[in-house]
mmCIF file of C-alpha atoms in Angstrom:
data_model
loop_
_atom_site.group_PDB
_atom_site.id
_atom_site.type_symbol
_atom_site.label_atom_id
_atom_site.label_comp_id
_atom_site.label_asym_id
_atom_site.label_seq_id
_atom_site.Cartn_x
_atom_site.Cartn_y
_atom_site.Cartn_z
ATOM 1 C CA MET A 218 3.163 -27.621 51.254
ATOM 2 C CA THR A 219 2.083 -27.461 47.611
ATOM 3 C CA ASN A 220 0.085 -24.769 45.883
ATOM 4 C CA SER A 221 -2.939 -26.526 44.361
ATOM 5 C CA SER A 222 -3.688 -23.537 42.105
ATOM 6 C CA ALA A 223 -0.285 -23.660 40.404
ATOM 7 C CA LYS A 224 -0.246 -24.638 36.737
ATOM 8 C CA PRO A 225 1.198 -28.079 35.991
ATOM 9 C CA LEU A 226 4.763 -27.942 34.730
ATOM 10 C CA TYR A 227 4.054 -30.391 31.917
ATOM 11 C CA PRO A 228 0.452 -29.947 30.744
ATOM 12 C CA SER A 229 -1.034 -33.123 29.296
ATOM 13 C CA ALA A 230 -3.052 -31.379 26.618
ATOM 14 C CA THR A 231 -3.176 -28.071 24.795
ATOM 15 C CA ALA A 232 -6.201 -25.872 24.429
ATOM 16 C CA GLY A 233 -7.924 -25.366 21.095
ATOM 17 C CA HIS A 234 -7.070 -27.471 18.057
ATOM 18 C CA PRO A 235 -4.002 -28.088 15.911
ATOM 19 C CA SER A 236 -3.519 -25.296 13.382
ATOM 20 C CA LYS A 237 -4.094 -26.046 9.717
ATOM 21 C CA ILE A 238 -3.186 -24.296 6.459
ATOM 22 C CA ALA A 239 -4.965 -25.218 3.230
ATOM 23 C CA VAL A 240 -3.465 -24.314 -0.134
ATOM 24 C CA ILE A 241 -5.747 -24.185 -3.174
ATOM 25 C CA GLY A 242 -3.831 -25.006 -6.353
ATOM 26 C CA ALA A 243 -0.884 -27.382 -6.794
ATOM 27 C CA GLY A 244 0.914 -25.466 -9.517
ATOM 28 C CA ALA A 245 4.321 -23.810 -9.256
ATOM 29 C CA VAL A 246 3.112 -21.192 -6.767
ATOM 30 C CA GLY A 247 0.871 -23.456 -4.688
ATOM 31 C CA THR A 248 3.554 -26.073 -4.159
ATOM 32 C CA ALA A 249 6.124 -23.395 -3.287
ATOM 33 C CA VAL A 250 3.681 -21.982 -0.718
ATOM 34 C CA ALA A 251 3.007 -25.423 0.791
ATOM 35 C CA TYR A 252 6.727 -26.208 0.932
ATOM 36 C CA ALA A 253 7.600 -22.874 2.559
ATOM 37 C CA CYS A 254 4.802 -23.279 5.123
ATOM 38 C CA ALA A 255 6.003 -26.790 5.955
ATOM 39 C CA MET A 256 9.564 -25.558 6.451
ATOM 40 C CA ARG A 257 8.443 -22.757 8.785
ATOM 41 C CA GLY A 258 6.109 -24.997 10.767
ATOM 42 C CA ASP A 259 3.481 -22.367 11.514
ATOM 43 C CA ALA A 260 0.706 -24.936 11.138
ATOM 44 C CA ARG A 261 0.733 -28.514 12.303
ATOM 45 C CA ASP A 262 -1.180 -29.698 9.250
ATOM 46 C CA ILE A 263 -0.959 -28.614 5.609
ATOM 47 C CA ALA A 264 -3.606 -29.592 3.056
ATOM 48 C CA LEU A 265 -3.068 -29.157 -0.680
ATOM 49 C CA TYR A 266 -6.133 -29.128 -2.973
ATOM 50 C CA ASP A 267 -6.236 -29.262 -6.764
ATOM 51 C CA ILE A 268 -8.586 -30.724 -9.373
ATOM 52 C CA ASN A 269 -5.654 -32.692 -10.831
ATOM 53 C CA LYS A 270 -5.704 -35.733 -8.556
ATOM 54 C CA ASP A 271 -2.405 -37.326 -9.590
ATOM 55 C CA LYS A 272 -0.515 -34.026 -9.499
ATOM 56 C CA VAL A 273 -1.786 -32.867 -6.112
ATOM 57 C CA GLU A 274 -1.230 -36.236 -4.445
ATOM 58 C CA ALA A 275 2.291 -36.461 -5.855
ATOM 59 C CA GLU A 276 3.235 -32.916 -4.805
ATOM 60 C CA ALA A 277 1.934 -33.458 -1.263
ATOM 61 C CA LEU A 278 3.699 -36.805 -0.981
ATOM 62 C CA ASP A 279 6.979 -35.302 -2.163
ATOM 63 C CA ILE A 280 6.844 -32.698 0.611
ATOM 64 C CA ALA A 281 5.590 -35.234 3.178
ATOM 65 C CA HIS A 282 8.574 -37.506 2.563
ATOM 66 C CA GLY A 283 10.783 -34.768 4.039
ATOM 67 C CA ILE A 284 8.513 -33.988 6.972
ATOM 68 C CA GLN A 285 11.091 -35.441 9.372
ATOM 69 C CA PHE A 286 13.237 -32.394 8.657
ATOM 70 C CA THR A 287 10.494 -29.822 9.334
ATOM 71 C CA PRO A 288 8.424 -28.713 12.352
ATOM 72 C CA CYS A 289 5.263 -29.683 10.426
ATOM 73 C CA GLY A 290 3.069 -32.641 11.456
ATOM 74 C CA SER A 291 1.331 -33.696 8.238
ATOM 75 C CA VAL A 292 1.087 -32.807 4.547
ATOM 76 C CA GLU A 293 -1.760 -34.226 2.490
ATOM 77 C CA GLY A 294 -3.092 -33.639 -1.007
ATOM 78 C CA SER A 295 -6.458 -34.367 -2.613
ATOM 79 C CA ASP A 296 -8.858 -33.429 -5.405
ATOM 80 C CA ASP A 297 -11.692 -33.502 -2.832
ATOM 81 C CA ILE A 298 -12.443 -30.046 -1.371
ATOM 82 C CA GLU A 299 -13.221 -31.748 1.954
ATOM 83 C CA ILE A 300 -9.478 -31.884 2.608
ATOM 84 C CA ILE A 301 -9.512 -28.200 3.573
ATOM 85 C CA ARG A 302 -12.155 -28.649 6.283
ATOM 86 C CA GLY A 303 -11.034 -27.196 9.610
ATOM 87 C CA ALA A 304 -8.425 -24.921 8.047
ATOM 88 C CA ASP A 305 -7.493 -21.783 9.977
ATOM 89 C CA LEU A 306 -6.051 -20.162 6.856
ATOM 90 C CA VAL A 307 -6.861 -20.908 3.218
ATOM 91 C CA ILE A 308 -4.290 -19.683 0.695
ATOM 92 C CA VAL A 309 -5.665 -19.481 -2.853
ATOM 93 C CA THR A 310 -3.113 -19.779 -5.664
ATOM 94 C CA ALA A 311 -5.290 -21.329 -8.389
ATOM 95 C CA GLY A 312 -5.860 -19.237 -11.489
ATOM 96 C CA ALA A 313 -4.805 -18.456 -15.021
ATOM 97 C CA LYS A 314 -1.048 -18.564 -15.612
ATOM 98 C CA GLN A 315 0.610 -15.280 -16.567
ATOM 99 C CA LYS A 316 2.354 -15.635 -19.916
ATOM 100 C CA PRO A 317 5.341 -13.634 -21.199
ATOM 101 C CA GLY A 318 4.130 -10.199 -22.308
ATOM 102 C CA GLN A 319 0.922 -10.302 -20.255
ATOM 103 C CA THR A 320 0.234 -7.882 -17.426
ATOM 104 C CA ARG A 321 -1.384 -9.140 -14.241
ATOM 105 C CA LEU A 322 -4.591 -7.287 -15.103
ATOM 106 C CA ASP A 323 -4.815 -9.229 -18.397
ATOM 107 C CA LEU A 324 -5.651 -12.314 -16.326
ATOM 108 C CA ALA A 325 -8.623 -10.742 -14.579
ATOM 109 C CA GLU A 326 -11.662 -12.079 -16.428
ATOM 110 C CA SER A 327 -10.766 -15.787 -16.491
ATOM 111 C CA THR A 328 -9.474 -15.794 -12.920
ATOM 112 C CA VAL A 329 -12.486 -13.963 -11.454
ATOM 113 C CA SER A 330 -14.724 -16.476 -13.244
ATOM 114 C CA LEU A 331 -12.799 -19.282 -11.524
ATOM 115 C CA MET A 332 -13.260 -17.578 -8.137
ATOM 116 C CA LYS A 333 -17.034 -17.761 -8.570
ATOM 117 C CA THR A 334 -16.637 -21.535 -8.336
ATOM 118 C CA ILE A 335 -13.858 -21.797 -5.754
ATOM 119 C CA VAL A 336 -14.886 -19.190 -3.157
ATOM 120 C CA PRO A 337 -18.341 -20.658 -2.333
ATOM 121 C CA GLN A 338 -16.712 -24.071 -1.870
ATOM 122 C CA ILE A 339 -14.201 -22.641 0.578
ATOM 123 C CA CYS A 340 -16.929 -20.850 2.522
ATOM 124 C CA GLU A 341 -18.993 -24.041 2.772
ATOM 125 C CA VAL A 342 -16.189 -26.326 3.929
ATOM 126 C CA ALA A 343 -14.109 -23.868 5.998
ATOM 127 C CA PRO A 344 -16.490 -21.073 7.060
ATOM 128 C CA GLU A 345 -14.284 -19.785 9.898
ATOM 129 C CA ALA A 346 -11.031 -19.683 7.924
ATOM 130 C CA ARG A 347 -9.147 -16.562 6.973
ATOM 131 C CA HIS A 348 -8.701 -16.279 3.189
ATOM 132 C CA MET A 349 -5.426 -15.163 1.597
ATOM 133 C CA TYR A 350 -5.446 -14.678 -2.166
ATOM 134 C CA ILE A 351 -2.253 -14.807 -4.206
ATOM 135 C CA THR A 352 -3.727 -15.413 -7.656
ATOM 136 C CA ASN A 353 -3.127 -12.516 -10.038
ATOM 137 C CA PRO A 354 -4.374 -9.896 -10.473
ATOM 138 C CA VAL A 355 -4.408 -10.243 -6.700
ATOM 139 C CA ASP A 356 -6.175 -6.964 -5.865
ATOM 140 C CA ILE A 357 -9.055 -7.671 -8.264
ATOM 141 C CA VAL A 358 -9.271 -11.327 -7.250
ATOM 142 C CA THR A 359 -9.396 -10.397 -3.557
ATOM 143 C CA TYR A 360 -12.094 -7.793 -4.212
ATOM 144 C CA ALA A 361 -14.108 -10.387 -6.162
ATOM 145 C CA ALA A 362 -13.700 -12.949 -3.356
ATOM 146 C CA LEU A 363 -14.892 -10.367 -0.825
ATOM 147 C CA GLN A 364 -18.000 -9.704 -2.902
ATOM 148 C CA ILE A 365 -18.700 -13.387 -3.612
ATOM 149 C CA SER A 366 -18.172 -14.580 -0.040
ATOM 150 C CA GLY A 367 -19.912 -11.766 1.816
ATOM 151 C CA LEU A 368 -17.323 -12.195 4.567
ATOM 152 C CA PRO A 369 -16.024 -9.262 6.638
ATOM 153 C CA ARG A 370 -13.018 -7.283 5.414
ATOM 154 C CA ASN A 371 -10.580 -8.714 7.945
ATOM 155 C CA GLN A 372 -11.264 -12.281 6.870
ATOM 156 C CA VAL A 373 -10.482 -11.843 3.153
ATOM 157 C CA PHE A 374 -7.184 -10.310 2.044
ATOM 158 C CA GLY A 375 -4.515 -10.685 -0.610
ATOM 159 C CA SER A 376 -0.746 -11.037 -0.584
ATOM 160 C CA GLY A 377 -0.679 -7.512 -2.008
ATOM 161 C CA THR A 378 2.784 -6.013 -2.380
ATOM 162 C CA VAL A 379 4.495 -8.048 0.337
ATOM 163 C CA LEU A 380 6.717 -9.574 -2.347
ATOM 164 C CA ASP A 381 7.239 -6.222 -4.100
ATOM 165 C CA THR A 382 8.253 -4.712 -0.755
ATOM 166 C CA SER A 383 10.750 -7.543 -0.295
ATOM 167 C CA ARG A 384 12.139 -6.880 -3.779
ATOM 168 C CA LEU A 385 12.470 -3.187 -2.956
ATOM 169 C CA ARG A 386 14.340 -3.899 0.269
ATOM 170 C CA TYR A 387 16.604 -6.383 -1.510
ATOM 171 C CA LEU A 388 17.586 -3.785 -4.107
ATOM 172 C CA VAL A 389 18.178 -1.083 -1.471
ATOM 173 C CA SER A 390 20.284 -3.594 0.457
ATOM 174 C CA ARG A 391 22.390 -4.247 -2.638
ATOM 175 C CA GLN A 392 22.997 -0.524 -3.051
ATOM 176 C CA THR A 393 23.875 0.152 0.589
ATOM 177 C CA GLY A 394 25.386 -3.087 1.865
ATOM 178 C CA VAL A 395 22.935 -3.062 4.795
ATOM 179 C CA ALA A 396 21.008 -6.240 5.687
ATOM 180 C CA THR A 397 17.503 -6.396 4.211
ATOM 181 C CA ARG A 398 16.024 -6.738 7.711
ATOM 182 C CA ASN A 399 17.281 -3.250 8.495
ATOM 183 C CA ILE A 400 15.714 -1.724 5.391
ATOM 184 C CA HIS A 401 12.326 -0.215 6.266
ATOM 185 C CA ALA A 402 10.590 0.690 3.019
ATOM 186 C CA TYR A 403 7.242 -0.206 1.487
ATOM 187 C CA ILE A 404 5.504 -0.575 -1.856
ATOM 188 C CA ALA A 405 1.774 0.265 -1.843
ATOM 189 C CA GLY A 406 -1.062 0.354 -4.368
ATOM 190 C CA GLU A 407 -1.727 -2.208 -7.090
ATOM 191 C CA HIS A 408 0.423 -5.325 -7.163
ATOM 192 C CA GLY A 409 1.412 -4.421 -10.688
ATOM 193 C CA ASP A 410 2.508 -1.688 -13.019
ATOM 194 C CA SER A 411 0.920 1.216 -11.102
ATOM 195 C CA GLU A 412 2.364 0.347 -7.680
ATOM 196 C CA VAL A 413 4.055 3.132 -5.717
ATOM 197 C CA ALA A 414 7.316 3.026 -3.746
ATOM 198 C CA LEU A 415 6.844 5.034 -0.533
ATOM 199 C CA TRP A 416 10.284 6.614 -0.534
ATOM 200 C CA SER A 417 9.284 9.536 1.705
ATOM 201 C CA SER A 418 8.963 7.196 4.711
ATOM 202 C CA ALA A 419 11.780 4.789 3.756
ATOM 203 C CA GLU A 420 14.606 4.319 6.237
ATOM 204 C CA ILE A 421 17.849 2.362 6.422
ATOM 205 C CA GLY A 422 18.132 1.473 10.079
ATOM 206 C CA ASN A 423 16.753 4.727 11.466
ATOM 207 C CA VAL A 424 18.315 6.912 8.763
ATOM 208 C CA PRO A 425 15.944 8.325 6.109
ATOM 209 C CA VAL A 426 16.969 7.185 2.628
ATOM 210 C CA ARG A 427 17.422 10.780 1.477
ATOM 211 C CA HIS A 428 20.064 11.267 4.223
ATOM 212 C CA TRP A 429 21.938 8.018 3.585
ATOM 213 C CA GLY A 430 24.816 9.396 1.542
ATOM 214 C CA PRO A 431 26.922 7.453 -0.997
ATOM 215 C CA THR A 432 25.963 3.904 -2.002
ATOM 216 C CA VAL A 433 28.468 1.025 -2.182
ATOM 217 C CA ASP A 434 29.516 2.108 -5.676
ATOM 218 C CA GLY A 435 29.752 5.789 -4.747
ATOM 219 C CA ARG A 436 26.447 6.919 -6.238
ATOM 220 C CA LEU A 437 24.113 9.270 -4.438
ATOM 221 C CA PHE A 438 20.786 7.869 -3.287
ATOM 222 C CA ASP A 439 19.046 10.527 -5.336
ATOM 223 C CA ALA A 440 15.777 10.630 -7.286
ATOM 224 C CA GLU A 441 17.372 8.995 -10.315
ATOM 225 C CA LEU A 442 18.521 5.970 -8.325
ATOM 226 C CA ARG A 443 15.222 5.717 -6.459
ATOM 227 C CA ASN A 444 13.299 5.732 -9.754
ATOM 228 C CA GLN A 445 15.654 3.116 -11.181
ATOM 229 C CA ILE A 446 15.083 0.825 -8.198
ATOM 230 C CA ALA A 447 11.288 1.291 -8.282
ATOM 231 C CA GLU A 448 11.226 0.480 -12.002
ATOM 232 C CA GLU A 449 13.286 -2.658 -11.432
ATOM 233 C CA VAL A 450 10.814 -3.799 -8.772
ATOM 234 C CA VAL A 451 7.916 -3.410 -11.226
ATOM 235 C CA ASN A 452 9.758 -5.323 -13.960
ATOM 236 C CA SER A 453 11.156 -8.091 -11.741
ATOM 237 C CA ALA A 454 8.319 -10.534 -12.331
ATOM 238 C CA TYR A 455 8.352 -10.001 -16.092
ATOM 239 C CA LYS A 456 12.059 -10.787 -16.211
ATOM 240 C CA ILE A 457 11.615 -13.989 -14.213
ATOM 241 C CA ILE A 458 8.581 -15.098 -16.249
ATOM 242 C CA ASP A 459 10.503 -14.509 -19.490
ATOM 243 C CA GLY A 460 13.372 -16.609 -18.170
ATOM 244 C CA LYS A 461 11.649 -19.557 -16.496
ATOM 245 C CA GLY A 462 7.901 -19.229 -17.070
ATOM 246 C CA ALA A 463 6.716 -18.350 -13.566
ATOM 247 C CA THR A 464 7.653 -16.730 -10.272
ATOM 248 C CA ASN A 465 7.218 -19.143 -7.383
ATOM 249 C CA TYR A 466 9.981 -19.345 -4.755
ATOM 250 C CA ALA A 467 9.856 -15.783 -3.442
ATOM 251 C CA ILE A 468 6.046 -15.611 -3.429
ATOM 252 C CA GLY A 469 6.030 -18.930 -1.568
ATOM 253 C CA LEU A 470 8.243 -17.409 1.113
ATOM 254 C CA ALA A 471 6.183 -14.208 1.167
ATOM 255 C CA ALA A 472 2.941 -16.150 1.639
ATOM 256 C CA ALA A 473 4.458 -18.218 4.436
ATOM 257 C CA ASN A 474 5.600 -14.984 6.087
ATOM 258 C CA ILE A 475 2.032 -13.644 6.038
ATOM 259 C CA ALA A 476 0.749 -16.979 7.336
ATOM 260 C CA THR A 477 3.172 -16.679 10.258
ATOM 261 C CA ALA A 478 1.778 -13.250 11.155
ATOM 262 C CA VAL A 479 -1.781 -14.634 11.121
ATOM 263 C CA LEU A 480 -1.328 -17.956 12.893
ATOM 264 C CA ARG A 481 1.113 -16.614 15.506
ATOM 265 C CA ASP A 482 -1.041 -13.530 16.083
ATOM 266 C CA GLU A 483 1.978 -11.283 15.543
ATOM 267 C CA ASN A 484 0.257 -7.958 14.789
ATOM 268 C CA ARG A 485 2.956 -7.237 12.211
ATOM 269 C CA VAL A 486 2.949 -4.505 9.581
ATOM 270 C CA LEU A 487 2.708 -6.045 6.102
ATOM 271 C CA THR A 488 1.597 -4.555 2.793
ATOM 272 C CA ILE A 489 -1.265 -6.962 2.193
ATOM 273 C CA SER A 490 -4.261 -6.064 0.021
ATOM 274 C CA SER A 491 -7.511 -5.373 1.834
ATOM 275 C CA LEU A 492 -10.613 -3.257 1.361
ATOM 276 C CA LEU A 493 -9.674 0.373 1.978
ATOM 277 C CA GLU A 494 -12.068 2.902 3.445
ATOM 278 C CA ASP A 495 -10.955 6.540 3.566
ATOM 279 C CA TRP A 496 -7.266 5.669 3.416
ATOM 280 C CA ASN A 497 -5.593 8.853 2.194
ATOM 281 C CA GLY A 498 -8.873 9.681 0.497
ATOM 282 C CA ILE A 499 -9.165 6.234 -1.135
ATOM 283 C CA SER A 500 -12.257 4.100 -0.507
ATOM 284 C CA GLY A 501 -14.112 1.129 -1.960
ATOM 285 C CA VAL A 502 -11.121 -0.571 -3.521
ATOM 286 C CA VAL A 503 -8.862 -3.468 -2.544
ATOM 287 C CA MET A 504 -5.175 -2.667 -2.846
ATOM 288 C CA ALA A 505 -1.990 -2.879 -0.829
ATOM 289 C CA ALA A 506 -1.130 -0.610 2.086
ATOM 290 C CA PRO A 507 0.857 -1.072 5.318
ATOM 291 C CA THR A 508 -1.558 -3.095 7.460
ATOM 292 C CA LEU A 509 -1.471 -4.706 10.896
ATOM 293 C CA VAL A 510 -1.859 -8.478 10.475
ATOM 294 C CA ASP A 511 -2.857 -10.762 13.342
ATOM 295 C CA ARG A 512 -4.989 -13.813 14.111
ATOM 296 C CA GLN A 513 -8.092 -11.997 12.883
ATOM 297 C CA GLY A 514 -6.485 -11.268 9.500
ATOM 298 C CA ALA A 515 -6.349 -7.760 8.061
ATOM 299 C CA GLY A 516 -6.450 -5.144 10.807
ATOM 300 C CA ARG A 517 -5.806 -1.421 11.000
ATOM 301 C CA VAL A 518 -4.351 0.203 7.885
ATOM 302 C CA LEU A 519 -1.531 2.589 8.729
ATOM 303 C CA GLU A 520 -1.161 6.003 7.127
ATOM 304 C CA PRO A 521 2.510 6.865 6.599
ATOM 305 C CA PRO A 522 3.405 10.402 5.563
ATOM 306 C CA LEU A 523 3.158 10.804 1.789
ATOM 307 C CA THR A 524 4.414 13.326 -0.703
ATOM 308 C CA LEU A 525 1.891 14.772 -3.155
ATOM 309 C CA ARG A 526 3.469 12.664 -5.894
ATOM 310 C CA GLU A 527 3.042 9.467 -3.869
ATOM 311 C CA ARG A 528 -0.545 10.342 -2.974
ATOM 312 C CA ASP A 529 -1.363 11.060 -6.633
ATOM 313 C CA GLY A 530 0.258 7.786 -7.674
ATOM 314 C CA LEU A 531 -1.809 5.807 -5.178
ATOM 315 C CA THR A 532 -4.996 7.589 -6.257
ATOM 316 C CA GLU A 533 -4.241 6.702 -9.894
ATOM 317 C CA SER A 534 -3.515 3.109 -8.902
ATOM 318 C CA ALA A 535 -6.856 2.879 -7.090
ATOM 319 C CA GLN A 536 -8.693 4.348 -10.085
ATOM 320 C CA ARG A 537 -7.046 1.804 -12.384
ATOM 321 C CA LEU A 538 -8.244 -1.047 -10.178
ATOM 322 C CA ARG A 539 -11.758 0.406 -9.884
ATOM 323 C CA GLU A 540 -12.063 0.551 -13.664
ATOM 324 C CA VAL A 541 -11.060 -3.111 -14.061
ATOM 325 C CA ALA A 542 -13.489 -4.157 -11.297
ATOM 326 C CA ARG A 543 -16.258 -2.149 -12.946
ATOM 327 C CA ASP A 544 -15.565 -3.751 -16.342
ATOM 328 C CA LEU A 545 -15.901 -7.160 -14.700
ATOM 329 C CA GLY A 546 -19.231 -6.248 -13.130
ATOM 330 C CA LEU A 547 -17.910 -6.220 -9.573
#
């Protein structure tokens, strides 16, 4: 006797619709993001949009030719904004290119002006999509997009210091010989010169950094070494830009990692940028903090224990971002 209420072993159809990621901008960062997303296979379909028709079609076709070797279903490129229709997640990489010697905040005015054109188009064609902004200065750009779109906080967020956090963990791993996945440390604040390494809550495995002991070369993990590592994190992008003109591979992987958390509803802790309200006394500014990320986008912002120095650094970082936003009329 069979149980008629039992679920079929091989369902003929899946509920909902195939997931889709749209990437705005087919430059070095946008193509790295699209490639990383295709390799991870978090969305069935990937759409690449850029105003340069030949470039965007060629980049998409180049990735699509290798689709056999990925879990992805389709990769398409177009200069028609309609290609992003139906996207679950829109990743914005378009913006002014950071030149050697420029800070991320130097890019603010021209990039925010561009967002005034791009954001309304996204909202019209993909009104239900979550927005992830990567374009620098990412905190200011995300704040501008939030204001322009009128969308709720959870739906509009930036890549924040997810990459900076990865750089921090990489450097700690090099000093200790422990795998990066077992390094639990975060960078918060501005994605830029005023960012703050949260050393007071950093752990290697379950051992606080301050209790770690000698590094692989016999040094102590003291304040001097911590400051050296934090400074190297801040200067990493400048070094890469001086050498090859842009950072793209690691931010592509970082963006795909955030996309995974959203589309797989993982509820992971990532240092994305979102609008903060009474976070350690900081309100009304978009900047990075450890945040739960799931299908809805930016969720609860966690409050790790901070030293007075860390709290002061984050307050200064927030004030720096507020001043730039104010100067831009945001």
